[in-house]
Short mmCIF file of C-alpha atoms and ligand atoms in Angstrom, two decimals:
data_model
loop_
_atom_site.label_atom_id
_atom_site.label_comp_id
_atom_site.label_asym_id
_atom_site.label_seq_id
_atom_site.Cartn_x
_atom_site.Cartn_y
_atom_site.Cartn_z
CA UNK A 24 -19.91 -13.78 -6.50
CA UNK A 25 -18.93 -10.17 -6.02
CA UNK A 26 -16.63 -9.00 -8.74
CA UNK A 27 -13.41 -7.44 -7.66
CA UNK A 28 -13.70 -8.91 -4.20
CA UNK A 29 -13.05 -12.49 -5.15
CA UNK A 30 -13.16 -12.70 -8.87
CA UNK A 31 -10.90 -15.71 -9.46
CA UNK A 32 -8.59 -13.70 -11.66
CA UNK A 33 -5.37 -14.55 -9.87
CA UNK A 34 -2.48 -14.79 -12.25
CA UNK A 35 0.91 -16.39 -12.29
CA UNK A 36 -0.38 -19.51 -10.54
CA UNK A 37 1.78 -22.44 -11.53
CA UNK A 38 0.76 -26.03 -12.27
CA UNK A 39 3.04 -28.97 -11.49
CA UNK A 40 5.15 -30.49 -14.27
CA UNK A 41 3.08 -33.68 -14.39
CA UNK A 42 -0.30 -31.88 -14.43
CA UNK A 43 -2.00 -32.93 -17.67
CA UNK A 44 -3.00 -30.04 -19.94
CA UNK A 45 -4.98 -30.70 -23.06
CA UNK A 46 -8.24 -30.42 -24.90
CA UNK A 47 -11.20 -32.58 -25.84
CA UNK A 48 -13.74 -33.40 -28.54
CA UNK A 49 -16.24 -36.19 -29.23
CA UNK A 50 -16.67 -38.31 -32.34
CA UNK A 51 -20.10 -37.26 -33.53
CA UNK A 52 -19.39 -33.60 -32.80
CA UNK A 53 -16.33 -33.36 -35.06
CA UNK A 54 -15.84 -36.32 -37.38
CA UNK A 55 -18.50 -36.11 -40.11
CA UNK A 56 -18.07 -38.88 -42.73
CA UNK A 57 -21.06 -40.64 -41.26
CA UNK A 58 -21.56 -43.01 -44.16
CA UNK A 59 -17.96 -43.77 -44.88
CA UNK A 60 -15.74 -46.82 -44.54
CA UNK A 61 -18.49 -49.07 -43.26
CA UNK A 62 -19.67 -46.92 -40.36
CA UNK A 63 -23.12 -47.95 -39.11
CA UNK A 64 -25.96 -45.62 -38.18
CA UNK A 65 -26.04 -44.23 -34.64
CA UNK A 66 -28.92 -42.81 -32.62
CA UNK A 67 -27.52 -39.34 -33.25
CA UNK A 68 -27.72 -39.82 -37.02
CA UNK A 69 -31.35 -40.83 -36.70
CA UNK A 70 -32.16 -38.10 -34.20
CA UNK A 71 -30.45 -35.29 -36.11
CA UNK A 72 -32.27 -36.33 -39.27
CA UNK A 73 -35.62 -36.21 -37.50
CA UNK A 74 -37.34 -32.93 -38.22
CA UNK A 75 -37.55 -30.51 -35.33
CA UNK A 76 -35.01 -32.20 -33.09
CA UNK A 77 -31.95 -30.04 -33.78
CA UNK A 78 -31.79 -26.27 -34.00
CA UNK A 79 -31.72 -25.12 -37.65
CA UNK A 80 -32.03 -28.74 -38.80
CA UNK A 81 -28.27 -29.22 -38.37
CA UNK A 82 -26.77 -32.71 -38.46
CA UNK A 83 -23.33 -34.22 -37.83
CA UNK A 84 -23.08 -35.46 -41.43
CA UNK A 85 -20.08 -33.25 -42.13
CA UNK A 86 -19.44 -31.60 -38.75
CA UNK A 87 -15.80 -30.44 -38.76
CA UNK A 88 -14.87 -33.04 -41.38
CA UNK A 89 -12.24 -34.14 -38.90
CA UNK A 90 -12.36 -37.66 -40.36
CA UNK A 91 -10.85 -36.37 -43.58
CA UNK A 92 -8.69 -33.67 -42.01
CA UNK A 93 -7.08 -35.86 -39.40
CA UNK A 94 -3.46 -35.10 -40.27
CA UNK A 95 -3.86 -31.33 -40.38
CA UNK A 96 -5.94 -31.36 -37.19
CA UNK A 97 -3.20 -33.35 -35.48
CA UNK A 98 -0.70 -30.76 -36.67
CA UNK A 99 -2.91 -28.07 -35.22
CA UNK A 100 -2.98 -29.83 -31.85
CA UNK A 101 0.81 -29.96 -31.95
CA UNK A 102 0.95 -26.26 -32.82
CA UNK A 103 -1.18 -25.49 -29.77
CA UNK A 104 1.19 -27.61 -27.73
CA UNK A 105 -1.51 -29.92 -26.36
CA UNK A 106 -0.03 -32.53 -24.04
CA UNK A 107 -3.13 -34.70 -24.10
CA UNK A 108 -6.07 -35.07 -26.43
CA UNK A 109 -9.35 -36.54 -25.27
CA UNK A 110 -11.41 -37.97 -28.10
CA UNK A 111 -14.19 -40.51 -28.34
CA UNK A 112 -14.48 -43.61 -30.44
CA UNK A 113 -17.66 -43.97 -32.48
CA UNK A 114 -19.03 -47.39 -31.62
CA UNK A 115 -20.78 -47.71 -35.02
CA UNK A 116 -17.44 -47.31 -36.80
CA UNK A 117 -16.06 -50.30 -34.85
CA UNK A 118 -19.22 -52.42 -34.82
CA UNK A 119 -21.69 -50.99 -37.34
CA UNK A 120 -24.65 -52.83 -35.82
CA UNK A 121 -23.40 -52.78 -32.24
CA UNK A 122 -22.37 -56.41 -31.98
CA UNK A 123 -20.31 -59.07 -33.66
CA UNK A 124 -17.36 -58.65 -35.98
CA UNK A 125 -15.32 -55.48 -36.13
CA UNK A 126 -15.12 -53.16 -39.09
CA UNK A 127 -11.44 -52.89 -39.95
CA UNK A 128 -11.77 -49.62 -41.81
CA UNK A 129 -13.29 -47.97 -38.76
CA UNK A 130 -10.54 -49.37 -36.59
CA UNK A 131 -7.99 -47.98 -39.01
CA UNK A 132 -9.16 -44.40 -38.45
CA UNK A 133 -8.64 -44.59 -34.68
CA UNK A 134 -5.30 -46.37 -35.11
CA UNK A 135 -4.17 -43.50 -37.33
CA UNK A 136 -5.49 -40.98 -34.81
CA UNK A 137 -3.70 -42.60 -31.87
CA UNK A 138 -0.48 -43.15 -33.80
CA UNK A 139 -0.62 -39.57 -35.04
CA UNK A 140 -0.98 -38.29 -31.49
CA UNK A 141 1.89 -40.42 -30.23
CA UNK A 142 4.10 -39.33 -33.11
CA UNK A 143 3.54 -35.75 -31.96
CA UNK A 144 4.11 -36.52 -28.29
CA UNK A 145 0.43 -36.07 -27.36
CA UNK A 146 -1.10 -38.51 -24.86
CA UNK A 147 -4.28 -40.18 -26.16
CA UNK A 148 -7.25 -40.19 -23.76
CA UNK A 149 -9.91 -42.37 -25.34
CA UNK A 150 -13.59 -42.35 -24.39
CA UNK A 151 -15.52 -45.43 -25.47
CA UNK A 152 -18.96 -43.89 -25.39
CA UNK A 153 -19.79 -40.27 -26.03
CA UNK A 154 -23.45 -40.94 -26.85
CA UNK A 155 -23.40 -42.48 -30.33
CA UNK A 156 -25.17 -45.78 -29.67
CA UNK A 157 -25.51 -47.98 -32.79
CA UNK A 158 -29.08 -47.61 -33.98
CA UNK A 159 -29.49 -51.39 -34.17
CA UNK A 160 -29.02 -51.57 -30.41
CA UNK A 161 -31.56 -48.81 -29.86
CA UNK A 162 -33.99 -50.75 -32.03
CA UNK A 163 -33.43 -53.68 -29.68
CA UNK A 164 -34.34 -51.52 -26.66
CA UNK A 165 -31.36 -49.22 -26.18
CA UNK A 166 -29.90 -48.51 -22.73
CA UNK A 167 -33.16 -49.36 -20.94
CA UNK A 168 -32.50 -52.90 -22.18
CA UNK A 169 -30.03 -54.82 -20.02
CA UNK A 170 -28.39 -56.52 -22.99
CA UNK A 171 -26.94 -53.19 -24.16
CA UNK A 172 -24.55 -53.27 -21.17
CA UNK A 173 -23.19 -56.62 -22.36
CA UNK A 174 -22.90 -55.37 -25.92
CA UNK A 175 -20.93 -52.38 -24.61
CA UNK A 176 -18.56 -54.69 -22.75
CA UNK A 177 -18.01 -56.70 -25.93
CA UNK A 178 -17.24 -53.52 -27.85
CA UNK A 179 -14.84 -52.42 -25.07
CA UNK A 180 -13.02 -55.71 -25.33
CA UNK A 181 -12.56 -55.27 -29.10
CA UNK A 182 -11.25 -51.74 -28.70
CA UNK A 183 -8.96 -52.80 -25.86
CA UNK A 184 -7.51 -55.52 -28.08
CA UNK A 185 -6.94 -53.13 -30.95
CA UNK A 186 -5.60 -50.03 -29.20
CA UNK A 187 -4.68 -51.37 -25.79
CA UNK A 188 -0.96 -51.23 -26.45
CA UNK A 189 -1.00 -47.48 -27.16
CA UNK A 190 -3.76 -45.52 -25.39
CA UNK A 191 -2.67 -43.83 -22.15
CA UNK A 192 -6.06 -43.33 -20.54
CA UNK A 193 -9.34 -45.19 -21.00
CA UNK A 194 -12.67 -43.62 -20.18
CA UNK A 195 -15.72 -45.83 -20.37
CA UNK A 196 -18.62 -43.36 -20.51
CA UNK A 197 -18.95 -39.64 -20.98
CA UNK A 198 -21.72 -38.09 -18.88
CA UNK A 199 -24.10 -41.01 -18.46
CA UNK A 200 -26.49 -38.49 -16.90
CA UNK A 201 -27.04 -37.03 -20.37
CA UNK A 202 -27.42 -40.44 -21.98
CA UNK A 203 -30.03 -41.53 -19.43
CA UNK A 204 -31.89 -38.39 -18.41
CA UNK A 205 -31.70 -36.34 -21.60
CA UNK A 206 -31.85 -39.33 -23.94
CA UNK A 207 -34.70 -41.25 -22.26
CA UNK A 208 -36.07 -38.81 -19.63
CA UNK A 209 -36.66 -35.38 -21.15
CA UNK A 210 -35.93 -36.66 -24.66
CA UNK A 211 -34.03 -33.57 -25.80
CA UNK A 212 -31.09 -35.80 -26.77
CA UNK A 213 -31.07 -38.96 -28.89
CA UNK A 214 -32.91 -41.26 -28.96
CA UNK A 215 -35.52 -38.68 -27.90
CA UNK A 216 -37.58 -40.88 -25.60
CA UNK A 217 -39.43 -39.34 -22.67
CA UNK A 218 -40.22 -41.93 -20.03
CA UNK A 219 -39.13 -41.88 -16.39
CA UNK A 220 -38.85 -45.64 -16.06
CA UNK A 221 -36.79 -45.88 -19.26
CA UNK A 222 -34.44 -43.19 -17.94
CA UNK A 223 -33.83 -44.98 -14.63
CA UNK A 224 -33.35 -48.32 -16.35
CA UNK A 225 -30.94 -46.62 -18.77
CA UNK A 226 -28.98 -45.11 -15.87
CA UNK A 227 -28.58 -48.54 -14.29
CA UNK A 228 -27.55 -50.25 -17.50
CA UNK A 229 -25.07 -47.47 -18.24
CA UNK A 230 -23.60 -48.07 -14.78
CA UNK A 231 -23.49 -51.78 -15.48
CA UNK A 232 -22.00 -51.22 -18.93
CA UNK A 233 -19.30 -49.06 -17.35
CA UNK A 234 -18.34 -51.78 -14.86
CA UNK A 235 -18.41 -54.62 -17.38
CA UNK A 236 -16.49 -52.59 -19.97
CA UNK A 237 -13.86 -51.65 -17.44
CA UNK A 238 -13.28 -55.31 -16.61
CA UNK A 239 -12.98 -56.18 -20.30
CA UNK A 240 -10.58 -53.30 -20.88
CA UNK A 241 -8.35 -54.38 -18.03
CA UNK A 242 -8.25 -57.87 -19.52
CA UNK A 243 -7.48 -56.70 -23.05
CA UNK A 244 -5.16 -53.73 -22.55
CA UNK A 245 -1.44 -54.52 -22.62
CA UNK A 246 0.06 -51.09 -21.93
CA UNK A 247 1.21 -51.58 -18.33
CA UNK A 248 0.73 -47.99 -17.17
CA UNK A 249 -2.64 -47.43 -18.86
CA UNK A 250 -5.17 -45.67 -16.61
CA UNK A 251 -8.92 -46.22 -16.30
CA UNK A 252 -11.63 -43.69 -15.61
CA UNK A 253 -15.17 -42.56 -16.22
CA UNK A 254 -16.34 -39.01 -16.85
CA UNK A 255 -19.36 -37.63 -15.01
CA UNK A 256 -21.03 -34.23 -15.23
CA UNK A 257 -21.87 -33.06 -11.76
CA UNK A 258 -24.72 -30.83 -10.74
CA UNK A 259 -23.39 -28.24 -8.34
CA UNK A 260 -26.44 -27.30 -6.33
CA UNK A 261 -27.27 -24.25 -4.32
CA UNK A 262 -30.31 -22.53 -2.86
CA UNK A 263 -31.25 -20.24 -0.02
CA UNK A 264 -34.97 -21.06 0.21
CA UNK A 265 -36.22 -23.04 3.19
CA UNK A 266 -37.05 -25.93 0.85
CA UNK A 267 -33.66 -25.79 -0.91
CA UNK A 268 -31.96 -28.45 1.24
CA UNK A 269 -34.62 -30.98 0.23
CA UNK A 270 -34.42 -29.94 -3.43
CA UNK A 271 -30.62 -30.17 -3.34
CA UNK A 272 -30.78 -33.64 -1.80
CA UNK A 273 -33.23 -34.81 -4.50
CA UNK A 274 -31.24 -33.56 -7.49
CA UNK A 275 -27.98 -34.71 -5.96
CA UNK A 276 -29.51 -38.19 -5.68
CA UNK A 277 -30.98 -38.52 -9.18
CA UNK A 278 -28.33 -36.39 -10.89
CA UNK A 279 -25.05 -37.22 -9.14
CA UNK A 280 -25.24 -40.05 -6.60
CA UNK A 281 -27.17 -42.30 -9.02
CA UNK A 282 -23.74 -42.73 -10.68
CA UNK A 283 -21.19 -42.14 -7.92
CA UNK A 284 -23.10 -44.45 -5.55
CA UNK A 285 -22.87 -47.65 -7.58
CA UNK A 286 -19.58 -46.81 -9.30
CA UNK A 287 -17.61 -45.56 -6.32
CA UNK A 288 -19.40 -46.94 -3.26
CA UNK A 289 -20.94 -50.14 -4.61
CA UNK A 290 -24.50 -49.15 -3.68
CA UNK A 291 -27.35 -47.01 -4.91
CA UNK A 292 -28.38 -44.34 -2.41
CA UNK A 293 -31.39 -45.36 -0.31
CA UNK A 294 -33.00 -41.95 -0.71
CA UNK A 295 -32.95 -42.37 -4.51
CA UNK A 296 -35.04 -45.54 -4.12
CA UNK A 297 -37.52 -43.62 -1.95
CA UNK A 298 -37.73 -40.63 -4.29
CA UNK A 299 -38.41 -42.86 -7.30
CA UNK A 300 -40.64 -45.46 -5.60
CA UNK A 301 -43.70 -44.44 -7.62
CA UNK A 302 -41.79 -45.15 -10.86
CA UNK A 303 -40.01 -48.41 -10.11
CA UNK A 304 -38.99 -50.88 -7.43
CA UNK A 305 -35.57 -51.11 -9.12
CA UNK A 306 -35.96 -54.86 -9.55
CA UNK A 307 -33.95 -54.53 -12.76
CA UNK A 308 -30.87 -54.32 -10.49
CA UNK A 309 -29.61 -57.91 -10.24
CA UNK A 310 -27.68 -59.44 -7.34
CA UNK A 311 -24.21 -59.27 -8.86
CA UNK A 312 -24.61 -55.92 -10.61
CA UNK A 313 -23.19 -53.66 -7.92
CA UNK A 314 -20.06 -55.75 -7.56
CA UNK A 315 -19.63 -55.58 -11.31
CA UNK A 316 -20.19 -51.83 -11.42
CA UNK A 317 -17.90 -50.74 -8.57
CA UNK A 318 -14.58 -51.32 -10.27
CA UNK A 319 -11.44 -49.54 -9.10
CA UNK A 320 -10.64 -46.36 -11.05
CA UNK A 321 -7.35 -44.52 -11.44
CA UNK A 322 -9.14 -41.19 -11.45
CA UNK A 323 -12.58 -39.69 -11.84
CA UNK A 324 -13.21 -37.44 -14.84
CA UNK A 325 -15.13 -34.30 -13.91
CA UNK A 326 -17.00 -32.13 -16.41
CA UNK A 327 -18.03 -28.75 -15.08
CA UNK A 328 -19.62 -25.70 -16.70
CA UNK A 329 -21.93 -23.91 -14.23
CA UNK A 330 -24.12 -24.18 -11.12
CA UNK A 331 -27.82 -24.71 -10.36
CA UNK A 332 -30.07 -23.11 -7.77
CA UNK A 333 -33.05 -25.14 -6.64
CA UNK A 334 -36.07 -25.18 -4.34
CA UNK A 335 -39.23 -27.24 -4.13
CA UNK A 336 -42.14 -26.05 -6.29
CA UNK A 337 -44.95 -24.19 -4.55
CA UNK A 338 -47.69 -25.72 -6.69
CA UNK A 339 -48.26 -29.42 -7.15
CA UNK A 340 -45.97 -30.83 -9.81
CA UNK A 341 -47.18 -31.52 -13.30
CA UNK A 342 -47.86 -35.20 -13.72
CA UNK A 343 -47.53 -37.32 -16.78
CA UNK A 344 -51.33 -37.28 -17.08
CA UNK A 345 -51.23 -33.52 -17.59
CA UNK A 346 -49.30 -33.93 -20.78
CA UNK A 347 -51.26 -33.85 -24.00
CA UNK A 348 -48.73 -36.04 -25.73
CA UNK A 349 -49.18 -39.61 -24.49
CA UNK A 350 -45.60 -40.39 -25.52
CA UNK A 351 -44.28 -37.95 -22.92
CA UNK A 352 -44.22 -39.73 -19.59
CA UNK A 353 -40.84 -38.58 -18.47
CA UNK A 354 -38.85 -35.61 -17.29
CA UNK A 355 -35.22 -34.65 -16.84
CA UNK A 356 -35.53 -35.52 -13.16
CA UNK A 357 -37.37 -38.82 -12.69
CA UNK A 358 -39.13 -38.75 -9.33
CA UNK A 359 -38.20 -35.14 -8.69
CA UNK A 360 -40.14 -33.02 -11.11
CA UNK A 361 -41.45 -31.09 -8.14
CA UNK A 362 -38.03 -29.50 -7.87
CA UNK A 363 -37.83 -26.05 -9.38
CA UNK A 364 -34.68 -24.70 -11.02
CA UNK A 365 -34.33 -20.98 -10.40
CA UNK A 366 -32.62 -18.41 -12.57
CA UNK A 367 -28.95 -18.05 -11.86
CA UNK A 368 -27.19 -14.78 -11.24
CA UNK A 369 -24.98 -13.80 -14.20
CA UNK A 370 -22.74 -13.25 -16.00
CA UNK A 371 -23.60 -15.91 -18.56
CA UNK A 372 -22.00 -17.67 -21.50
CA UNK A 373 -23.76 -17.90 -24.87
CA UNK A 374 -25.37 -21.12 -23.61
CA UNK A 375 -27.13 -19.03 -20.97
CA UNK A 376 -25.06 -20.86 -18.35
CA UNK A 377 -23.92 -18.78 -15.40
CA UNK A 378 -20.19 -18.25 -14.98
CA UNK A 379 -19.24 -19.50 -11.53
CA UNK A 380 -15.62 -20.54 -11.05
CA UNK A 381 -16.28 -20.86 -7.32
CA UNK A 382 -18.65 -23.72 -8.25
CA UNK A 383 -15.72 -25.62 -9.76
CA UNK A 384 -13.60 -25.13 -6.66
CA UNK A 385 -16.52 -26.20 -4.47
CA UNK A 386 -17.17 -29.29 -6.62
CA UNK A 387 -13.55 -30.45 -6.61
CA UNK A 388 -13.24 -29.97 -2.86
CA UNK A 389 -16.54 -31.75 -2.25
CA UNK A 390 -15.61 -34.73 -4.43
CA UNK A 391 -12.27 -34.95 -2.67
CA UNK A 392 -14.04 -34.97 0.69
CA UNK A 393 -16.50 -37.63 -0.47
CA UNK A 394 -13.85 -39.84 -2.09
CA UNK A 395 -10.55 -38.90 -0.45
CA UNK A 396 -8.45 -41.58 -2.15
CA UNK A 397 -9.70 -40.93 -5.68
CA UNK A 398 -7.67 -38.57 -7.88
CA UNK A 399 -9.67 -36.23 -10.12
CA UNK A 400 -9.18 -34.82 -13.59
CA UNK A 401 -11.18 -32.03 -15.17
CA UNK A 402 -12.09 -33.74 -18.44
CA UNK A 403 -14.21 -30.83 -19.69
CA UNK A 404 -14.49 -27.17 -18.91
CA UNK A 405 -14.93 -24.33 -21.33
CA UNK A 406 -17.44 -21.87 -22.68
CA UNK A 407 -19.47 -20.94 -25.72
CA UNK A 408 -19.45 -17.30 -26.76
CA UNK A 409 -20.67 -15.53 -29.87
CA UNK A 410 -17.23 -15.21 -31.39
CA UNK A 411 -16.57 -12.90 -34.29
CA UNK A 412 -13.89 -13.48 -36.84
CA UNK A 413 -12.32 -10.35 -38.25
CA UNK A 414 -9.54 -10.57 -40.82
CA UNK A 415 -8.68 -14.10 -39.81
CA UNK A 416 -8.54 -13.37 -36.08
CA UNK A 417 -10.87 -14.19 -33.22
CA UNK A 418 -10.38 -11.99 -30.18
CA UNK A 419 -12.38 -14.08 -27.75
CA UNK A 420 -11.54 -12.23 -24.56
CA UNK A 421 -14.63 -13.61 -22.81
CA UNK A 422 -13.41 -17.17 -23.27
CA UNK A 423 -9.93 -16.28 -22.03
CA UNK A 424 -11.48 -14.68 -18.97
CA UNK A 425 -13.70 -17.73 -18.38
CA UNK A 426 -10.73 -20.08 -18.65
CA UNK A 427 -8.49 -17.88 -16.51
CA UNK A 428 -11.04 -17.90 -13.71
CA UNK A 429 -11.68 -21.64 -13.90
CA UNK A 430 -7.97 -22.50 -14.01
CA UNK A 431 -7.63 -20.31 -10.93
CA UNK A 432 -10.45 -22.26 -9.28
CA UNK A 433 -8.73 -25.55 -10.11
CA UNK A 434 -5.47 -24.24 -8.67
CA UNK A 435 -7.18 -23.10 -5.49
CA UNK A 436 -8.77 -26.54 -5.08
CA UNK A 437 -5.31 -28.12 -5.40
CA UNK A 438 -3.97 -25.72 -2.80
CA UNK A 439 -6.76 -27.01 -0.53
CA UNK A 440 -5.48 -30.57 -0.91
CA UNK A 441 -7.45 -31.88 -3.88
CA UNK A 442 -5.50 -34.46 -5.89
CA UNK A 443 -6.25 -32.97 -9.30
CA UNK A 444 -4.29 -34.57 -12.11
CA UNK A 445 -5.16 -32.47 -15.13
CA UNK A 446 -7.44 -30.12 -17.01
CA UNK A 447 -8.82 -30.62 -20.51
CA UNK A 448 -10.46 -27.66 -22.18
CA UNK A 449 -13.72 -28.19 -24.03
CA UNK A 450 -13.19 -27.93 -26.91
CA UNK A 451 -10.30 -28.20 -29.33
CA UNK A 452 -12.56 -27.19 -32.26
CA UNK A 453 -15.91 -25.46 -32.61
CA UNK A 454 -18.28 -28.35 -33.22
CA UNK A 455 -21.78 -29.84 -33.36
CA UNK A 456 -23.33 -28.87 -30.03
CA UNK A 457 -25.95 -31.65 -29.95
CA UNK A 458 -29.53 -30.34 -30.05
CA UNK A 459 -28.17 -26.82 -30.59
CA UNK A 460 -26.37 -27.78 -33.78
CA UNK A 461 -23.62 -25.40 -34.90
CA UNK A 462 -25.11 -22.37 -33.16
CA UNK A 463 -22.81 -22.56 -30.14
CA UNK A 464 -19.06 -22.33 -30.44
CA UNK A 465 -16.84 -23.78 -27.69
CA UNK A 466 -13.57 -24.14 -29.61
CA UNK A 467 -10.07 -22.91 -28.92
CA UNK A 468 -9.95 -23.11 -32.70
CA UNK A 469 -12.64 -21.60 -34.87
CA UNK A 470 -14.18 -23.67 -37.65
CA UNK A 471 -15.69 -21.88 -40.61
CA UNK A 472 -18.60 -24.16 -41.42
CA UNK A 473 -18.64 -23.16 -45.07
CA UNK A 474 -14.98 -23.58 -45.94
CA UNK A 475 -14.18 -25.82 -42.93
CA UNK A 476 -11.10 -23.68 -42.48
CA UNK A 477 -9.58 -23.60 -38.98
CA UNK A 478 -8.42 -20.42 -37.21
CA UNK A 479 -6.67 -20.47 -33.84
CA UNK A 480 -8.56 -18.10 -31.55
CA UNK A 481 -6.83 -15.82 -29.06
CA UNK A 482 -7.97 -18.28 -26.38
CA UNK A 483 -6.06 -21.01 -28.21
CA UNK A 484 -2.91 -18.91 -28.07
CA UNK A 485 -3.58 -18.10 -24.44
CA UNK A 486 -3.90 -21.79 -23.63
CA UNK A 487 -0.68 -22.54 -25.56
CA UNK A 488 1.10 -20.03 -23.39
CA UNK A 489 -0.34 -21.62 -20.25
CA UNK A 490 0.85 -25.04 -21.39
CA UNK A 491 4.31 -23.78 -22.34
CA UNK A 492 4.88 -21.82 -19.12
CA UNK A 493 2.67 -23.97 -16.84
CA UNK A 494 1.40 -20.71 -15.42
CA UNK A 495 -1.87 -18.85 -15.88
CA UNK A 496 -0.79 -16.00 -18.15
CA UNK A 497 -0.96 -12.53 -16.66
CA UNK A 498 -3.78 -10.42 -18.14
CA UNK A 499 -2.68 -8.18 -20.99
CA UNK A 500 -3.71 -4.54 -21.12
CA UNK A 501 -6.84 -5.19 -23.16
CA UNK A 502 -7.99 -8.08 -20.98
CA UNK A 503 -9.03 -6.86 -17.58
C1 LIG B 1413 -21.05 -32.92 -22.76
C2 LIG B 1413 -20.19 -32.96 -23.61
C3 LIG B 1413 -19.87 -32.11 -24.75
C4 LIG B 1413 -20.62 -30.84 -24.88
C5 LIG B 1413 -20.14 -29.82 -23.90
C6 LIG B 1413 -20.83 -28.50 -24.03
O1 LIG B 1413 -20.60 -33.99 -22.33
O2 LIG B 1413 -22.06 -32.31 -22.57
O3 LIG B 1413 -19.21 -33.86 -23.36
O4 LIG B 1413 -20.15 -33.01 -25.78
O5 LIG B 1413 -20.44 -30.36 -26.15
O6 LIG B 1413 -20.38 -30.28 -22.61
O7 LIG B 1413 -22.19 -28.62 -23.81
#
């Protein structure tokens, strides 16, 4: 993108009155209190306590201590003026071993959270699974094991019974791509397994779990206007090389359509079967699975951060046999490790991710074209920067600029006919950024990890103004 020419820094754009504005977190990233009130062990507890898995040896043991600071964090959300709050429920708090009876003390925490939101006029958007699988289920085979999908449905039914009279929006899974391909493919996320077949089996059983859970939720929930969704992270793919179209097709298949196909069209893409034929014949997909998976949704949750540029590799791809570690038989892209990811043009966030608001506009328009009847909601967008706190203030102009440009992109997509229902900024608080620990800060609110004190960043104030006025605030003198 050429700066100045089309820099996505329009201002004054207005969002409709019913457009949902809020922020998001996930249980393991903020809660802490991992051994309290009967909570069971999750794969992220095990993984973060395994040496060498997380940068600086960080764990979610304390995280933001949100579990103990619930009331003051709720007050902070109200101060920011959030209209909606997207959180996730830790399965091992509800069912410590992933099946059977519920743990009332765990339930109590989420009841207090939801009631606290409602008391402040904030709509609760609950995600059932943001990656914290009970360790007992992993020990029984994890997501590659079909039974995990049924266990997930059982858990969904419990949660629907408990909170189904109060929660506005239900989301089954957050980013199943990460659970399958990072958890079981590359192994950089919990449970840290690297096996292509395991990753593809996991992807299917996540899809199945989504469909079964959605059916259980619809049975259990009593709030008549509750909405149902799933959140996916899409790979926005580009490339100018002559082999780029093939590379784009491959990654779109194993990264995007592996989920949208079964969930939204009731079928896996044929080309995915061909690309992965050397790994599996997909016989783990049973006759009734696709009907179970393709449940109607009220909207699709879209997480977007940056774009990818791809081409096919010049040299023959590395094979599993090349690896010196016999445990590593997988990659992030099962069946497509001969695709090369090229460096992106900057600027970048502190994650090293390129800043490309046009990618968000392109994604929203493309999803709308692919699924014209399905409303969309941005369930995550935001940026990590190396914030500095000076005298109790965080002047995070980079984050404001990032958000300004992505809100502009969202607005432009709406102007092009996309039925976009809302936008949730990642994240409410700085938090545990998975394998990168506490090194990357995404929050609208800073967390001091020594004192656990919270400080609203300038971006938090900026977002408050956007919510209050429903317009993208005009840049101030010091912002560009
Ligand atoms: C994700 C997540 C978040 C991350 C965020 C930044 O789904 O990847 O939902 O947990 O923290 O995306 O990487």
